[in-house]
Amino acid sequence: MRELKGLTVANDMTEKTLQRVQELEARGITPMLATVRVGANPGDIAYENGLLERAEKNGIDSEQIVLPENITQEDLLAEIDKLNQDPGVDGVLIFRPLPKQIDEEAVCRALDPKKDVDGITPGSMAGVFMGSEKGFPPCTAAACIQMLDYYGIDLNGKNVTVFGRSLVVGKPVAMMAMDRNATVTICHSRTTPEMLRDAGRKADVVIAAVGRADFLTRDLTGEDQIILDVGINDDGAGGICGDVDQEAASAAAAVTPVPGGVGSVTTAILMDHVVTAAARSALQKK
């Protein structure tokens, strides 16, 4: 069983991103990422700190927008509008979930798709489903495809089974796989056990994005498959584990580890999106 390690992919992407940033800086352009955090959730703060550190390493400027937990819908939308109108901001990342008093869908709709580097707006989703460059795909879904590309795994003519149908991973990664001429099956909570087994066993590539520890067991997989494990779950012992159990992982031809797999690439994808947004903005102004 071969491990498809994400750090190798992320480091390769970082080198390329730095080169792109240097090319933009030579033209007087410095990419800018703005983060919007409501409240002080420890998980959000930890991720934000890592994100800002990665931005600095990539030569990307950053701005933190920290708002009170009890902010009103109107005030939050006003902050989003300011960022939309700010020509110095290329990409915006909004930490979710938002507090209960906030209509999260309305916030996602309010963000300009051109600055939606995490793929949360309807405009970005439309871009994914239409195969256009409007907005950006969700970073985790894009990280799956990036890993396959890096390790030379061609999806052309392959059977791909996606476990999970979220807008964060399942649906967009299915569309992106079809763009590479794969035949895709999506399984979800209402898929019958018999259909789950059939879809899992026949696949050349399996993408597990359910969010349940050890969901993908050996009886749901075939022989010599490529398995991308997108799950990040509490393993009950103070660590994290993926959606794929050890027996299924061991039988695969190649698998992404958790931790150290797809998640390692997600932030690198975000940085790439910010730089792309800056380049698109500069081209539009020109």
PDB file of C-alpha atoms in Angstrom:
ATOM      1  CA  MET A   1       0.000   0.000   0.000  1.00  0.00           C
ATOM      2  CA  ARG A   2       1.409   3.355  -1.105  1.00  0.00           C
ATOM      3  CA  GLU A   3       0.796   6.484   0.927  1.00  0.00           C
ATOM      4  CA  LEU A   4      -0.096   9.603  -1.025  1.00  0.00           C
ATOM      5  CA  LYS A   5       1.314  12.206   1.326  1.00  0.00           C
ATOM      6  CA  GLY A   6      -0.105  15.682   1.207  1.00  0.00           C
ATOM      7  CA  LEU A   7       2.909  17.588   2.512  1.00  0.00           C
ATOM      8  CA  THR A   8       4.905  16.767  -0.623  1.00  0.00           C
ATOM      9  CA  VAL A   9       2.077  18.161  -2.762  1.00  0.00           C
ATOM     10  CA  ALA A  10       1.650  21.236  -0.555  1.00  0.00           C
ATOM     11  CA  ASN A  11       5.370  22.022  -0.669  1.00  0.00           C
ATOM     12  CA  ASP A  12       5.389  21.752  -4.450  1.00  0.00           C
ATOM     13  CA  MET A  13       2.390  24.078  -4.652  1.00  0.00           C
ATOM     14  CA  THR A  14       4.024  26.564  -2.277  1.00  0.00           C
ATOM     15  CA  GLU A  15       7.098  26.809  -4.509  1.00  0.00           C
ATOM     16  CA  LYS A  16       4.923  27.520  -7.529  1.00  0.00           C
ATOM     17  CA  THR A  17       2.758  29.990  -5.610  1.00  0.00           C
ATOM     18  CA  LEU A  18       5.821  31.896  -4.422  1.00  0.00           C
ATOM     19  CA  GLN A  19       7.027  32.157  -8.007  1.00  0.00           C
ATOM     20  CA  ARG A  20       3.649  33.508  -9.112  1.00  0.00           C
ATOM     21  CA  VAL A  21       3.632  36.023  -6.246  1.00  0.00           C
ATOM     22  CA  GLN A  22       7.095  37.237  -7.246  1.00  0.00           C
ATOM     23  CA  GLU A  23       5.898  37.717 -10.820  1.00  0.00           C
ATOM     24  CA  LEU A  24       2.943  39.771  -9.586  1.00  0.00           C
ATOM     25  CA  GLU A  25       5.127  41.816  -7.234  1.00  0.00           C
ATOM     26  CA  ALA A  26       7.368  42.689 -10.170  1.00  0.00           C
ATOM     27  CA  ARG A  27       4.269  44.379 -11.599  1.00  0.00           C
ATOM     28  CA  GLY A  28       3.518  46.168  -8.322  1.00  0.00           C
ATOM     29  CA  ILE A  29       0.820  43.731  -7.190  1.00  0.00           C
ATOM     30  CA  THR A  30       0.791  42.038  -3.774  1.00  0.00           C
ATOM     31  CA  PRO A  31      -2.044  39.504  -3.243  1.00  0.00           C
ATOM     32  CA  MET A  32      -4.194  40.175  -0.173  1.00  0.00           C
ATOM     33  CA  LEU A  33      -6.303  37.722   1.846  1.00  0.00           C
ATOM     34  CA  ALA A  34      -8.898  38.959   4.342  1.00  0.00           C
ATOM     35  CA  THR A  35     -10.236  36.586   7.001  1.00  0.00           C
ATOM     36  CA  VAL A  36     -13.592  37.198   8.674  1.00  0.00           C
ATOM     37  CA  ARG A  37     -14.081  35.586  12.064  1.00  0.00           C
ATOM     38  CA  VAL A  38     -17.167  36.070  14.229  1.00  0.00           C
ATOM     39  CA  GLY A  39     -16.527  35.322  17.894  1.00  0.00           C
ATOM     40  CA  ALA A  40     -13.607  33.471  19.439  1.00  0.00           C
ATOM     41  CA  ASN A  41     -14.050  29.793  18.675  1.00  0.00           C
ATOM     42  CA  PRO A  42     -10.719  28.123  19.612  1.00  0.00           C
ATOM     43  CA  GLY A  43     -10.777  25.916  16.532  1.00  0.00           C
ATOM     44  CA  ASP A  44     -11.297  28.910  14.250  1.00  0.00           C
ATOM     45  CA  ILE A  45      -8.506  30.835  15.958  1.00  0.00           C
ATOM     46  CA  ALA A  46      -6.063  27.936  15.621  1.00  0.00           C
ATOM     47  CA  TYR A  47      -6.897  27.513  11.940  1.00  0.00           C
ATOM     48  CA  GLU A  48      -6.693  31.264  11.382  1.00  0.00           C
ATOM     49  CA  ASN A  49      -3.236  31.450  12.958  1.00  0.00           C
ATOM     50  CA  GLY A  50      -1.988  28.644  10.733  1.00  0.00           C
ATOM     51  CA  LEU A  51      -3.604  30.254   7.716  1.00  0.00           C
ATOM     52  CA  LEU A  52      -1.981  33.628   8.310  1.00  0.00           C
ATOM     53  CA  GLU A  53       1.393  31.984   8.869  1.00  0.00           C
ATOM     54  CA  ARG A  54       1.039  30.121   5.569  1.00  0.00           C
ATOM     55  CA  ALA A  55       0.009  33.350   3.818  1.00  0.00           C
ATOM     56  CA  GLU A  56       3.164  35.071   5.055  1.00  0.00           C
ATOM     57  CA  LYS A  57       5.317  32.179   3.814  1.00  0.00           C
ATOM     58  CA  ASN A  58       3.655  32.512   0.416  1.00  0.00           C
ATOM     59  CA  GLY A  59       4.288  36.253   0.223  1.00  0.00           C
ATOM     60  CA  ILE A  60       0.584  37.051   0.592  1.00  0.00           C
ATOM     61  CA  ASP A  61      -0.551  40.011   2.690  1.00  0.00           C
ATOM     62  CA  SER A  62      -3.377  39.388   5.143  1.00  0.00           C
ATOM     63  CA  GLU A  63      -5.995  41.303   7.071  1.00  0.00           C
ATOM     64  CA  GLN A  64      -7.978  39.950  10.019  1.00  0.00           C
ATOM     65  CA  ILE A  65     -11.576  41.050  10.522  1.00  0.00           C
ATOM     66  CA  VAL A  66     -12.654  39.933  13.999  1.00  0.00           C
ATOM     67  CA  LEU A  67     -16.293  40.624  14.873  1.00  0.00           C
ATOM     68  CA  PRO A  68     -18.294  40.137  18.094  1.00  0.00           C
ATOM     69  CA  GLU A  69     -20.257  36.942  18.641  1.00  0.00           C
ATOM     70  CA  ASN A  70     -23.515  38.938  18.960  1.00  0.00           C
ATOM     71  CA  ILE A  71     -23.096  40.873  15.703  1.00  0.00           C
ATOM     72  CA  THR A  72     -26.319  41.464  13.778  1.00  0.00           C
ATOM     73  CA  GLN A  73     -27.033  40.139  10.327  1.00  0.00           C
ATOM     74  CA  GLU A  74     -27.124  43.691   8.968  1.00  0.00           C
ATOM     75  CA  ASP A  75     -23.746  44.618  10.431  1.00  0.00           C
ATOM     76  CA  LEU A  76     -22.081  41.440   9.182  1.00  0.00           C
ATOM     77  CA  LEU A  77     -23.426  41.975   5.666  1.00  0.00           C
ATOM     78  CA  ALA A  78     -22.121  45.550   5.817  1.00  0.00           C
ATOM     79  CA  GLU A  79     -18.631  44.199   6.621  1.00  0.00           C
ATOM     80  CA  ILE A  80     -18.845  41.783   3.703  1.00  0.00           C
ATOM     81  CA  ASP A  81     -19.884  44.619   1.408  1.00  0.00           C
ATOM     82  CA  LYS A  82     -16.862  46.682   2.497  1.00  0.00           C
ATOM     83  CA  LEU A  83     -14.561  43.821   1.545  1.00  0.00           C
ATOM     84  CA  ASN A  84     -16.360  43.391  -1.778  1.00  0.00           C
ATOM     85  CA  GLN A  85     -15.760  47.051  -2.560  1.00  0.00           C
ATOM     86  CA  ASP A  86     -12.153  47.159  -1.335  1.00  0.00           C
ATOM     87  CA  PRO A  87      -9.851  46.971  -4.395  1.00  0.00           C
ATOM     88  CA  GLY A  88      -6.917  46.018  -2.149  1.00  0.00           C
ATOM     89  CA  VAL A  89      -8.561  42.749  -1.042  1.00  0.00           C
ATOM     90  CA  ASP A  90      -8.273  39.864  -3.504  1.00  0.00           C
ATOM     91  CA  GLY A  91      -9.660  36.982  -1.482  1.00  0.00           C
ATOM     92  CA  VAL A  92     -12.017  36.629   1.480  1.00  0.00           C
ATOM     93  CA  LEU A  93     -12.338  33.649   3.815  1.00  0.00           C
ATOM     94  CA  ILE A  94     -15.344  33.602   6.154  1.00  0.00           C
ATOM     95  CA  PHE A  95     -15.108  31.230   9.102  1.00  0.00           C
ATOM     96  CA  ARG A  96     -18.155  29.029   9.509  1.00  0.00           C
ATOM     97  CA  PRO A  97     -20.408  27.980  11.096  1.00  0.00           C
ATOM     98  CA  LEU A  98     -21.679  31.426  12.025  1.00  0.00           C
ATOM     99  CA  PRO A  99     -23.706  32.226  15.169  1.00  0.00           C
ATOM    100  CA  LYS A 100     -27.371  31.211  15.237  1.00  0.00           C
ATOM    101  CA  GLN A 101     -28.686  34.742  14.699  1.00  0.00           C
ATOM    102  CA  ILE A 102     -26.937  34.896  11.323  1.00  0.00           C
ATOM    103  CA  ASP A 103     -28.450  33.599   8.077  1.00  0.00           C
ATOM    104  CA  GLU A 104     -25.378  31.797   6.764  1.00  0.00           C
ATOM    105  CA  GLU A 105     -26.784  31.340   3.271  1.00  0.00           C
ATOM    106  CA  ALA A 106     -27.412  35.082   2.985  1.00  0.00           C
ATOM    107  CA  VAL A 107     -23.809  35.776   3.992  1.00  0.00           C
ATOM    108  CA  CYS A 108     -22.512  33.337   1.382  1.00  0.00           C
ATOM    109  CA  ARG A 109     -24.690  34.942  -1.277  1.00  0.00           C
ATOM    110  CA  ALA A 110     -23.430  38.404  -0.295  1.00  0.00           C
ATOM    111  CA  LEU A 111     -19.758  37.668  -0.958  1.00  0.00           C
ATOM    112  CA  ASP A 112     -18.444  38.615  -4.397  1.00  0.00           C
ATOM    113  CA  PRO A 113     -17.630  35.333  -6.230  1.00  0.00           C
ATOM    114  CA  LYS A 114     -14.438  36.928  -7.585  1.00  0.00           C
ATOM    115  CA  LYS A 115     -13.157  37.115  -3.996  1.00  0.00           C
ATOM    116  CA  ASP A 116     -14.668  33.817  -2.845  1.00  0.00           C
ATOM    117  CA  VAL A 117     -11.425  31.845  -2.507  1.00  0.00           C
ATOM    118  CA  ASP A 118     -13.052  29.073  -0.453  1.00  0.00           C
ATOM    119  CA  GLY A 119     -15.893  28.292  -2.865  1.00  0.00           C
ATOM    120  CA  ILE A 120     -18.893  29.113  -0.662  1.00  0.00           C
ATOM    121  CA  THR A 121     -20.965  31.338  -2.964  1.00  0.00           C
ATOM    122  CA  PRO A 122     -23.627  30.234  -5.449  1.00  0.00           C
ATOM    123  CA  GLY A 123     -21.515  31.914  -8.132  1.00  0.00           C
ATOM    124  CA  SER A 124     -18.526  29.719  -7.314  1.00  0.00           C
ATOM    125  CA  MET A 125     -20.686  26.607  -7.298  1.00  0.00           C
ATOM    126  CA  ALA A 126     -22.111  27.579 -10.674  1.00  0.00           C
ATOM    127  CA  GLY A 127     -18.537  27.875 -11.931  1.00  0.00           C
ATOM    128  CA  VAL A 128     -17.738  24.346 -10.724  1.00  0.00           C
ATOM    129  CA  PHE A 129     -20.847  22.847 -12.292  1.00  0.00           C
ATOM    130  CA  MET A 130     -20.441  24.741 -15.572  1.00  0.00           C
ATOM    131  CA  GLY A 131     -16.692  24.179 -15.799  1.00  0.00           C
ATOM    132  CA  SER A 132     -16.032  27.918 -15.971  1.00  0.00           C
ATOM    133  CA  GLU A 133     -13.548  30.132 -14.112  1.00  0.00           C
ATOM    134  CA  LYS A 134     -16.224  32.062 -12.255  1.00  0.00           C
ATOM    135  CA  GLY A 135     -15.266  32.033  -8.591  1.00  0.00           C
ATOM    136  CA  PHE A 136     -13.344  29.086  -7.148  1.00  0.00           C
ATOM    137  CA  PRO A 137     -14.113  25.482  -6.196  1.00  0.00           C
ATOM    138  CA  PRO A 138     -14.190  24.556  -2.504  1.00  0.00           C
ATOM    139  CA  CYS A 139     -10.601  24.096  -1.360  1.00  0.00           C
ATOM    140  CA  THR A 140     -10.926  20.528  -0.054  1.00  0.00           C
ATOM    141  CA  ALA A 141     -12.543  19.309  -3.267  1.00  0.00           C
ATOM    142  CA  ALA A 142      -9.818  21.031  -5.287  1.00  0.00           C
ATOM    143  CA  ALA A 143      -7.184  19.465  -3.001  1.00  0.00           C
ATOM    144  CA  CYS A 144      -8.439  15.982  -3.922  1.00  0.00           C
ATOM    145  CA  ILE A 145      -7.999  16.670  -7.629  1.00  0.00           C
ATOM    146  CA  GLN A 146      -4.633  18.348  -7.033  1.00  0.00           C
ATOM    147  CA  MET A 147      -3.357  15.246  -5.237  1.00  0.00           C
ATOM    148  CA  LEU A 148      -4.480  12.958  -8.048  1.00  0.00           C
ATOM    149  CA  ASP A 149      -2.811  15.214 -10.604  1.00  0.00           C
ATOM    150  CA  TYR A 150       0.432  15.427  -8.636  1.00  0.00           C
ATOM    151  CA  TYR A 151       0.730  11.656  -8.254  1.00  0.00           C
ATOM    152  CA  GLY A 152      -0.060  11.068 -11.933  1.00  0.00           C
ATOM    153  CA  ILE A 153      -3.422   9.380 -11.403  1.00  0.00           C
ATOM    154  CA  ASP A 154      -5.376   9.933 -14.619  1.00  0.00           C
ATOM    155  CA  LEU A 155      -9.160   9.876 -14.205  1.00  0.00           C
ATOM    156  CA  ASN A 156      -9.890   9.599 -17.916  1.00  0.00           C
ATOM    157  CA  GLY A 157     -12.228   6.636 -18.413  1.00  0.00           C
ATOM    158  CA  LYS A 158     -12.025   5.591 -14.749  1.00  0.00           C
ATOM    159  CA  ASN A 159     -14.843   4.711 -12.358  1.00  0.00           C
ATOM    160  CA  VAL A 160     -14.865   7.095  -9.394  1.00  0.00           C
ATOM    161  CA  THR A 161     -17.093   6.577  -6.371  1.00  0.00           C
ATOM    162  CA  VAL A 162     -17.654   9.478  -3.999  1.00  0.00           C
ATOM    163  CA  PHE A 163     -19.019   8.732  -0.545  1.00  0.00           C
ATOM    164  CA  GLY A 164     -20.738  11.934   0.626  1.00  0.00           C
ATOM    165  CA  ARG A 165     -22.769  14.605  -1.165  1.00  0.00           C
ATOM    166  CA  SER A 166     -21.927  17.831   0.663  1.00  0.00           C
ATOM    167  CA  LEU A 167     -21.358  21.085  -1.179  1.00  0.00           C
ATOM    168  CA  VAL A 168     -17.949  21.290   0.516  1.00  0.00           C
ATOM    169  CA  VAL A 169     -16.524  18.094  -0.977  1.00  0.00           C
ATOM    170  CA  GLY A 170     -18.868  15.461  -2.387  1.00  0.00           C
ATOM    171  CA  LYS A 171     -20.803  17.286  -5.100  1.00  0.00           C
ATOM    172  CA  PRO A 172     -18.020  19.595  -6.329  1.00  0.00           C
ATOM    173  CA  VAL A 173     -15.353  16.873  -6.416  1.00  0.00           C
ATOM    174  CA  ALA A 174     -17.755  14.675  -8.390  1.00  0.00           C
ATOM    175  CA  MET A 175     -18.177  17.433 -10.978  1.00  0.00           C
ATOM    176  CA  MET A 176     -14.426  18.061 -11.116  1.00  0.00           C
ATOM    177  CA  ALA A 177     -13.799  14.336 -11.655  1.00  0.00           C
ATOM    178  CA  MET A 178     -16.331  14.307 -14.500  1.00  0.00           C
ATOM    179  CA  ASP A 179     -14.480  17.247 -16.048  1.00  0.00           C
ATOM    180  CA  ARG A 180     -11.554  14.809 -16.274  1.00  0.00           C
ATOM    181  CA  ASN A 181     -13.769  12.282 -18.072  1.00  0.00           C
ATOM    182  CA  ALA A 182     -14.386   9.972 -15.120  1.00  0.00           C
ATOM    183  CA  THR A 183     -17.643   8.105 -14.675  1.00  0.00           C
ATOM    184  CA  VAL A 184     -18.817   9.110 -11.209  1.00  0.00           C
ATOM    185  CA  THR A 185     -21.152   7.520  -8.677  1.00  0.00           C
ATOM    186  CA  ILE A 186     -22.171   9.492  -5.581  1.00  0.00           C
ATOM    187  CA  CYS A 187     -23.264   7.559  -2.481  1.00  0.00           C
ATOM    188  CA  HIS A 188     -24.978   9.140   0.515  1.00  0.00           C
ATOM    189  CA  SER A 189     -26.988   8.419   3.661  1.00  0.00           C
ATOM    190  CA  ARG A 190     -29.985   7.106   1.696  1.00  0.00           C
ATOM    191  CA  THR A 191     -27.986   4.805  -0.570  1.00  0.00           C
ATOM    192  CA  THR A 192     -28.870   1.189   0.204  1.00  0.00           C
ATOM    193  CA  PRO A 193     -26.193  -1.078   1.723  1.00  0.00           C
ATOM    194  CA  GLU A 194     -26.193  -3.244  -1.401  1.00  0.00           C
ATOM    195  CA  MET A 195     -25.656  -0.212  -3.652  1.00  0.00           C
ATOM    196  CA  LEU A 196     -22.913   1.104  -1.337  1.00  0.00           C
ATOM    197  CA  ARG A 197     -21.014  -2.180  -1.649  1.00  0.00           C
ATOM    198  CA  ASP A 198     -21.493  -2.349  -5.408  1.00  0.00           C
ATOM    199  CA  ALA A 199     -20.395   1.243  -5.999  1.00  0.00           C
ATOM    200  CA  GLY A 200     -17.417   0.938  -3.684  1.00  0.00           C
ATOM    201  CA  ARG A 201     -16.148  -2.367  -5.052  1.00  0.00           C
ATOM    202  CA  LYS A 202     -16.339  -1.432  -8.741  1.00  0.00           C
ATOM    203  CA  ALA A 203     -14.494   1.883  -8.361  1.00  0.00           C
ATOM    204  CA  ASP A 204     -10.980   2.562  -9.600  1.00  0.00           C
ATOM    205  CA  VAL A 205     -10.824   5.623  -7.345  1.00  0.00           C
ATOM    206  CA  VAL A 206     -12.729   6.094  -4.095  1.00  0.00           C
ATOM    207  CA  ILE A 207     -13.183   9.460  -2.395  1.00  0.00           C
ATOM    208  CA  ALA A 208     -14.443   9.116   1.179  1.00  0.00           C
ATOM    209  CA  ALA A 209     -15.970  12.360   2.452  1.00  0.00           C
ATOM    210  CA  VAL A 210     -18.653  11.294   4.906  1.00  0.00           C
ATOM    211  CA  GLY A 211     -17.270  12.613   8.188  1.00  0.00           C
ATOM    212  CA  ARG A 212     -17.695   9.327  10.083  1.00  0.00           C
ATOM    213  CA  ALA A 213     -14.731   7.560  11.635  1.00  0.00           C
ATOM    214  CA  ASP A 214     -13.882   4.259   9.905  1.00  0.00           C
ATOM    215  CA  PHE A 215     -16.988   4.476   7.710  1.00  0.00           C
ATOM    216  CA  LEU A 216     -15.303   2.904   4.692  1.00  0.00           C
ATOM    217  CA  THR A 217     -14.771  -0.717   5.681  1.00  0.00           C
ATOM    218  CA  ARG A 218     -13.145  -3.493   3.675  1.00  0.00           C
ATOM    219  CA  ASP A 219     -16.501  -4.846   2.444  1.00  0.00           C
ATOM    220  CA  LEU A 220     -17.142  -1.509   0.683  1.00  0.00           C
ATOM    221  CA  THR A 221     -13.893  -1.561  -1.284  1.00  0.00           C
ATOM    222  CA  GLY A 222     -12.373  -3.562  -4.116  1.00  0.00           C
ATOM    223  CA  GLU A 223      -8.834  -4.524  -5.075  1.00  0.00           C
ATOM    224  CA  ASP A 224      -5.906  -2.226  -5.920  1.00  0.00           C
ATOM    225  CA  GLN A 225      -7.919   0.974  -5.617  1.00  0.00           C
ATOM    226  CA  ILE A 226      -6.817   4.554  -5.136  1.00  0.00           C
ATOM    227  CA  ILE A 227      -8.502   5.872  -1.985  1.00  0.00           C
ATOM    228  CA  LEU A 228      -8.637   9.518  -0.979  1.00  0.00           C
ATOM    229  CA  ASP A 229      -9.647   9.845   2.679  1.00  0.00           C
ATOM    230  CA  VAL A 230     -11.071  13.315   3.280  1.00  0.00           C
ATOM    231  CA  GLY A 231     -12.468  12.600   6.753  1.00  0.00           C
ATOM    232  CA  ILE A 232     -11.174  14.319   9.876  1.00  0.00           C
ATOM    233  CA  ASN A 233     -12.756  12.675  12.914  1.00  0.00           C
ATOM    234  CA  ASP A 234     -12.088  12.267  16.619  1.00  0.00           C
ATOM    235  CA  ASP A 235     -10.540   8.847  17.110  1.00  0.00           C
ATOM    236  CA  GLY A 236     -11.663   8.681  20.742  1.00  0.00           C
ATOM    237  CA  ALA A 237      -8.090   8.680  22.034  1.00  0.00           C
ATOM    238  CA  GLY A 238      -7.191  12.334  21.686  1.00  0.00           C
ATOM    239  CA  GLY A 239      -6.170  12.137  18.043  1.00  0.00           C
ATOM    240  CA  ILE A 240      -7.819  12.245  14.651  1.00  0.00           C
ATOM    241  CA  CYS A 241      -8.692   9.596  12.123  1.00  0.00           C
ATOM    242  CA  GLY A 242     -10.247   9.483   8.697  1.00  0.00           C
ATOM    243  CA  ASP A 243     -13.314   7.877   7.143  1.00  0.00           C
ATOM    244  CA  VAL A 244     -11.364   4.804   5.976  1.00  0.00           C
ATOM    245  CA  ASP A 245     -10.666   1.949   8.362  1.00  0.00           C
ATOM    246  CA  GLN A 246      -7.257   0.297   8.548  1.00  0.00           C
ATOM    247  CA  GLU A 247      -8.217  -2.919   6.763  1.00  0.00           C
ATOM    248  CA  ALA A 248      -9.630  -1.059   3.767  1.00  0.00           C
ATOM    249  CA  ALA A 249      -6.612   1.243   3.654  1.00  0.00           C
ATOM    250  CA  SER A 250      -4.177  -1.680   3.791  1.00  0.00           C
ATOM    251  CA  ALA A 251      -5.847  -3.373   0.813  1.00  0.00           C
ATOM    252  CA  ALA A 252      -5.652  -0.250  -1.383  1.00  0.00           C
ATOM    253  CA  ALA A 253      -3.004   0.301  -4.029  1.00  0.00           C
ATOM    254  CA  ALA A 254      -2.590   3.845  -2.693  1.00  0.00           C
ATOM    255  CA  VAL A 255      -4.287   5.861   0.036  1.00  0.00           C
ATOM    256  CA  THR A 256      -4.047   9.299   1.590  1.00  0.00           C
ATOM    257  CA  PRO A 257      -3.165   9.187   5.304  1.00  0.00           C
ATOM    258  CA  VAL A 258      -5.035  11.055   8.047  1.00  0.00           C
ATOM    259  CA  PRO A 259      -3.469  13.247   9.241  1.00  0.00           C
ATOM    260  CA  GLY A 260      -0.999  14.227   6.548  1.00  0.00           C
ATOM    261  CA  GLY A 261      -3.103  13.702   3.434  1.00  0.00           C
ATOM    262  CA  VAL A 262      -5.742  15.819   1.704  1.00  0.00           C
ATOM    263  CA  GLY A 263      -5.991  18.244   4.613  1.00  0.00           C
ATOM    264  CA  SER A 264      -2.348  19.216   4.165  1.00  0.00           C
ATOM    265  CA  VAL A 265      -3.086  20.409   0.642  1.00  0.00           C
ATOM    266  CA  THR A 266      -6.264  22.373   1.388  1.00  0.00           C
ATOM    267  CA  THR A 267      -4.518  25.478   2.721  1.00  0.00           C
ATOM    268  CA  ALA A 268      -2.062  25.428  -0.181  1.00  0.00           C
ATOM    269  CA  ILE A 269      -5.057  25.432  -2.529  1.00  0.00           C
ATOM    270  CA  LEU A 270      -6.489  28.448  -0.694  1.00  0.00           C
ATOM    271  CA  MET A 271      -3.248  30.372  -1.195  1.00  0.00           C
ATOM    272  CA  ASP A 272      -3.240  29.461  -4.873  1.00  0.00           C
ATOM    273  CA  HIS A 273      -6.790  30.783  -5.162  1.00  0.00           C
ATOM    274  CA  VAL A 274      -5.819  34.102  -3.557  1.00  0.00           C
ATOM    275  CA  VAL A 275      -2.956  34.559  -6.023  1.00  0.00           C
ATOM    276  CA  THR A 276      -5.210  33.617  -8.942  1.00  0.00           C
ATOM    277  CA  ALA A 277      -7.811  36.123  -7.735  1.00  0.00           C
ATOM    278  CA  ALA A 278      -5.139  38.828  -7.602  1.00  0.00           C
ATOM    279  CA  ALA A 279      -3.971  37.983 -11.121  1.00  0.00           C
ATOM    280  CA  ARG A 280      -7.539  38.022 -12.465  1.00  0.00           C
ATOM    281  CA  SER A 281      -8.209  41.365 -10.782  1.00  0.00           C
ATOM    282  CA  ALA A 282      -5.071  42.886 -12.245  1.00  0.00           C
ATOM    283  CA  LEU A 283      -6.011  41.628 -15.714  1.00  0.00           C
ATOM    284  CA  GLN A 284      -9.519  43.049 -15.373  1.00  0.00           C
ATOM    285  CA  LYS A 285      -8.178  46.459 -14.307  1.00  0.00           C
ATOM    286  CA  LYS A 286      -5.759  46.454 -17.207  1.00  0.00           C
TER     287      LYS A 286
END
